[in-house]
Short mmCIF file of C-alpha atoms in Angstrom, two decimals:
data_model
loop_
_atom_site.label_atom_id
_atom_site.label_comp_id
_atom_site.label_asym_id
_atom_site.label_seq_id
_atom_site.Cartn_x
_atom_site.Cartn_y
_atom_site.Cartn_z
CA MET N 1 2.46 -17.17 -7.71
CA GLY N 2 1.25 -14.61 -5.18
CA ARG N 3 -0.36 -12.36 -7.79
CA ILE N 4 -3.85 -11.03 -7.07
CA TYR N 5 -6.40 -11.20 -9.89
CA PRO N 6 -9.84 -9.65 -10.33
CA VAL N 7 -12.49 -12.39 -10.59
CA ARG N 8 -16.16 -12.07 -11.55
CA LEU N 9 -18.49 -14.49 -9.78
CA CYS N 10 -21.71 -15.81 -11.33
CA SER N 11 -23.62 -13.27 -9.21
CA GLY N 12 -21.75 -10.46 -11.00
CA GLU N 13 -19.75 -9.60 -7.86
CA ILE N 14 -16.09 -8.73 -8.43
CA ARG N 15 -13.62 -10.28 -5.98
CA ALA N 16 -9.83 -10.28 -5.62
CA TRP N 17 -8.24 -13.74 -5.55
CA ARG N 18 -4.57 -14.45 -4.96
CA PHE N 19 -3.04 -17.28 -6.97
CA ASP N 20 -1.02 -19.54 -4.63
CA GLY N 21 0.30 -21.99 -7.24
CA ARG N 22 -0.53 -25.57 -8.21
CA ASP N 23 -0.33 -28.70 -6.09
CA GLY N 24 1.03 -32.12 -7.07
CA ARG N 25 -2.19 -32.95 -8.87
CA GLY N 26 -1.96 -29.81 -10.99
CA LEU N 27 -4.91 -28.12 -9.26
CA ALA N 28 -4.73 -24.33 -8.91
CA TRP N 29 -5.00 -22.98 -5.38
CA TRP N 30 -6.54 -19.57 -4.70
CA HIS N 31 -6.92 -17.30 -1.69
CA ASP N 32 -9.88 -14.91 -1.40
CA THR N 33 -8.37 -11.67 -0.06
CA GLU N 34 -11.73 -10.51 1.36
CA THR N 35 -12.73 -13.62 3.29
CA GLY N 36 -9.24 -15.04 3.92
CA THR N 37 -10.36 -18.43 2.60
CA GLY N 38 -7.99 -20.70 0.69
CA PHE N 39 -9.34 -23.25 -1.81
CA ASN N 40 -8.49 -25.12 -5.00
CA GLU N 41 -10.37 -24.84 -8.27
CA SER N 42 -12.07 -28.24 -7.83
CA GLY N 43 -13.74 -27.01 -4.66
CA VAL N 44 -15.45 -23.98 -6.25
CA LEU N 45 -19.10 -24.94 -6.68
CA TYR N 46 -20.19 -21.82 -8.55
CA ALA N 47 -19.23 -20.30 -11.88
CA TRP N 48 -16.51 -17.69 -11.95
CA GLU N 49 -14.49 -15.83 -14.56
CA LEU N 50 -10.92 -14.63 -14.36
CA LEU N 51 -10.97 -11.14 -15.81
CA PRO N 52 -8.33 -10.29 -18.46
CA GLU N 53 -5.01 -9.14 -16.99
CA GLY N 54 -4.76 -5.39 -16.66
CA ARG N 55 -8.54 -4.95 -16.64
CA ALA N 56 -9.62 -2.75 -13.77
CA MET N 57 -12.21 -4.01 -11.31
CA ALA N 58 -15.36 -1.96 -10.95
CA GLU N 59 -14.65 1.24 -9.04
CA PRO N 60 -17.07 3.70 -7.46
CA TRP N 61 -16.78 7.29 -8.67
CA TRP N 62 -15.11 8.44 -5.45
CA ILE N 63 -12.19 6.10 -6.13
CA ARG N 64 -11.81 7.33 -9.72
CA VAL N 65 -11.47 10.95 -8.53
CA ALA N 66 -7.73 10.77 -7.99
CA LEU N 67 -4.71 13.06 -8.20
CA PRO N 68 -1.53 11.97 -10.02
CA PHE N 69 1.87 12.53 -8.46
CA PRO N 70 3.02 15.22 -7.60
CA ALA N 71 -0.44 16.82 -7.31
CA SER N 72 -1.24 13.99 -4.87
CA LEU N 73 1.06 15.70 -2.36
CA ALA N 74 -1.29 18.68 -2.06
CA LEU N 75 -3.47 17.31 0.74
CA PRO N 76 -0.56 16.04 2.90
CA ALA N 77 1.11 19.44 2.41
CA LEU N 78 -2.11 21.14 3.52
CA GLY N 79 -2.12 18.86 6.56
CA LEU N 80 1.40 20.02 7.39
CA GLY N 81 0.13 23.60 7.30
CA VAL N 82 -2.64 22.71 9.76
CA ALA N 83 -0.09 21.05 12.06
CA TRP N 84 2.02 24.19 11.94
CA LEU N 85 -0.96 26.33 12.98
CA THR N 86 -1.43 24.18 16.08
CA TRP N 87 2.29 23.96 16.89
CA PRO N 88 2.96 23.98 20.67
CA GLN N 89 4.75 27.23 21.54
CA ALA N 90 5.90 26.21 25.01
CA ALA N 91 7.70 22.99 24.07
CA GLY N 92 11.46 22.95 23.81
CA ALA N 93 13.33 22.36 20.56
CA GLY N 94 14.56 18.95 21.70
CA ALA N 95 11.07 17.69 22.53
CA LEU N 96 9.70 19.02 19.26
CA MET N 97 12.43 17.27 17.25
CA LEU N 98 11.90 13.98 19.10
CA ALA N 99 8.15 14.12 18.47
CA LEU N 100 8.73 14.90 14.79
CA LEU N 101 11.17 11.97 14.39
CA ALA N 102 8.83 9.67 16.32
CA GLY N 103 6.02 10.55 13.91
CA LEU N 104 8.28 9.92 10.92
CA ALA N 105 9.26 6.51 12.32
CA ALA N 106 5.63 5.69 13.13
CA TRP N 107 4.69 6.43 9.51
CA THR N 108 6.81 3.52 8.29
CA LEU N 109 4.61 1.17 10.37
CA VAL N 110 1.40 2.90 9.25
CA GLU N 111 2.47 2.58 5.61
CA TYR N 112 3.34 -1.11 6.05
CA LEU N 113 -0.02 -1.90 7.66
CA LEU N 114 -2.00 0.09 5.09
CA HIS N 115 -0.20 -1.59 2.19
CA ARG N 116 -0.44 -5.12 3.56
CA PHE N 117 -3.94 -5.19 5.00
CA PHE N 118 -5.76 -2.31 3.28
CA MET N 119 -4.39 -2.14 -0.26
CA HIS N 120 -4.29 -5.93 -0.49
CA GLY N 121 -7.46 -6.75 1.38
CA VAL N 122 -10.14 -4.04 1.40
CA GLU N 123 -12.27 -3.28 -1.64
CA PRO N 124 -12.54 -1.06 -3.60
CA PHE N 125 -9.02 0.04 -2.61
CA THR N 126 -7.54 -3.32 -3.65
CA ALA N 127 -8.93 -2.79 -7.16
CA TRP N 128 -7.38 0.68 -7.30
CA HIS N 129 -4.04 -0.65 -6.04
CA LEU N 130 -4.09 -3.53 -8.55
CA GLN N 131 -4.06 -0.97 -11.35
CA HIS N 132 -0.69 0.25 -10.08
CA HIS N 133 0.59 -3.33 -10.09
CA ASP N 134 -0.57 -3.77 -13.69
CA ARG N 135 0.81 -0.40 -14.87
CA PRO N 136 3.77 0.34 -12.58
CA LEU N 137 5.41 2.88 -14.90
CA GLU N 138 2.44 5.24 -14.96
CA PRO N 139 2.38 8.16 -12.47
CA LEU N 140 0.98 7.15 -9.11
CA ARG N 141 -2.67 8.14 -8.59
CA VAL N 142 -4.12 8.68 -5.12
CA PRO N 143 -7.91 8.91 -4.68
CA VAL N 144 -8.84 12.23 -3.09
CA VAL N 145 -11.14 10.54 -0.58
CA PHE N 146 -8.33 8.22 0.53
CA SER N 147 -5.79 11.04 0.84
CA LEU N 148 -8.25 13.29 2.69
CA GLY N 149 -9.26 10.54 5.11
CA LEU N 150 -5.62 9.67 5.76
CA VAL N 151 -4.62 13.29 6.42
CA LEU N 152 -7.56 13.79 8.81
CA ALA N 153 -6.61 10.60 10.65
CA LEU N 154 -2.93 11.57 10.89
CA LEU N 155 -3.94 14.95 12.33
CA GLY N 156 -6.84 13.83 14.49
CA LEU N 157 -5.72 10.59 16.14
CA PRO N 158 -2.56 12.00 17.78
CA LEU N 159 -4.60 14.97 19.01
CA LEU N 160 -7.26 12.62 20.40
CA VAL N 161 -4.70 10.41 22.16
CA LEU N 162 -2.22 13.03 23.37
CA GLY N 163 -4.58 15.95 23.95
CA PRO N 164 -4.54 19.57 22.71
CA ASP N 165 -1.76 20.85 25.00
CA SER N 166 0.79 18.26 23.91
CA LEU N 167 3.25 17.27 21.20
CA ALA N 168 0.45 16.00 18.95
CA ALA N 169 1.13 18.59 16.23
CA PRO N 170 4.84 17.79 15.69
CA PHE N 171 4.06 14.06 15.90
CA SER N 172 1.40 14.53 13.20
CA ALA N 173 3.85 16.59 11.16
CA GLY N 174 6.28 13.66 11.27
CA LEU N 175 3.56 11.30 10.07
CA LEU N 176 2.64 13.65 7.23
CA LEU N 177 6.28 14.15 6.25
CA GLY N 178 6.55 10.38 6.09
CA ASP N 179 3.56 10.29 3.75
CA VAL N 180 5.13 12.89 1.46
CA LEU N 181 8.49 11.10 1.53
CA GLN N 182 6.90 7.71 0.85
CA GLU N 183 4.97 8.95 -2.19
CA SER N 184 8.06 10.73 -3.55
CA VAL N 185 10.37 7.75 -3.06
CA HIS N 186 7.75 5.34 -4.42
CA GLN N 187 7.45 7.37 -7.62
CA ARG N 188 11.23 7.53 -7.94
CA LEU N 189 11.58 3.76 -7.55
CA HIS N 190 9.41 3.27 -10.64
CA GLY N 191 11.03 5.50 -13.21
CA HIS N 192 14.40 7.04 -12.48
CA GLU N 193 18.07 6.17 -12.47
CA LEU N 194 19.15 5.60 -8.89
CA SER N 195 22.49 6.13 -7.19
CA GLY N 196 23.92 5.26 -3.80
CA GLN N 197 22.95 2.16 -1.84
CA TRP N 198 19.63 2.93 -0.14
CA LEU N 199 17.42 3.65 -3.17
CA PRO N 200 18.72 0.79 -5.37
CA TYR N 201 18.12 -1.62 -2.47
CA LEU N 202 14.60 -0.25 -1.97
CA ARG N 203 13.94 -0.69 -5.71
CA GLU N 204 15.06 -4.33 -5.53
CA HIS N 205 12.86 -4.84 -2.45
CA HIS N 206 9.86 -3.18 -4.10
CA ALA N 207 10.36 -5.05 -7.37
CA TRP N 208 10.03 -8.33 -5.48
CA HIS N 209 6.56 -7.24 -4.37
CA HIS N 210 5.55 -6.19 -7.87
CA PHE N 211 6.99 -8.96 -10.00
CA LYS N 212 7.69 -12.03 -7.82
CA ASP N 213 5.38 -12.32 -4.81
CA GLU N 214 2.74 -9.78 -3.79
CA SER N 215 2.50 -11.34 -0.32
CA LEU N 216 6.02 -10.08 0.52
CA ALA N 217 7.93 -6.77 0.64
CA PHE N 218 5.23 -4.30 1.68
CA GLY N 219 7.53 -1.59 3.01
CA THR N 220 8.51 1.24 0.67
CA LEU N 221 10.85 3.41 2.77
CA THR N 222 12.34 0.53 4.78
CA ASP N 223 12.26 -3.24 5.03
CA PHE N 224 12.30 -3.06 8.87
CA TRP N 225 8.66 -4.04 9.36
CA ASP N 226 8.89 -6.74 6.70
CA ARG N 227 11.71 -8.25 8.76
CA CYS N 228 9.67 -7.92 11.97
CA PHE N 229 6.52 -9.53 10.57
CA GLY N 230 8.05 -12.22 8.35
CA THR N 231 7.28 -10.70 4.95
CA CYS N 232 10.85 -9.94 3.88
CA PRO N 233 11.89 -11.53 0.55
CA PRO N 234 14.31 -14.46 0.86
CA SER N 235 17.10 -12.55 -0.93
CA ALA N 236 17.16 -9.88 1.78
CA ARG N 237 16.84 -12.02 4.91
CA GLY N 238 20.55 -12.63 5.18
CA ARG N 239 21.51 -8.96 4.97
#
């Protein structure tokens, strides 16, 4: 329950449907991630086909052009270089550090929102993300167009809001550092022995999203926003 499947409609269109379980009559209930509509199988008046598990939905070429980890860190690292070139020289060390930490904290919200509403709701990125769900042990792949667009947004939006003579550059650097940290931790959660308390807990949190309910546990670096928005797994709510 909660798993998202690629479905081919009679028109040939590929959609992503989330399986929400069966009711007392044994009817399967589905949720179309694109339209937000919930329905049971008896109410579908057109032919549809559930594609075999693990089969990728149709992807445009610009989604297939992707970099595996750690090469996927190249564009965020380049963005950090751009932020350094526009670093404010007049700002004090305290203000710079606060802006950097604020950007890092803001990234955790950006990552949560992207994962919940973009990766699980906007095609063709949902299809790309579903491949990671089906093959979680393979190296993470990030489409170049997605990474480039994200880096430009993380550099441009703070500059647009705060202005050129501001702390936009260190705030953007914090966002980009969050991106690099999130990709690195995400990869580690999928294939390495973990020690301490933080990483094993994050692995347990992330595993809930992968293997129990894809409508919960969207945060990778923290479960803070899952707690705020009601998507924290039941096992973690009492902690």
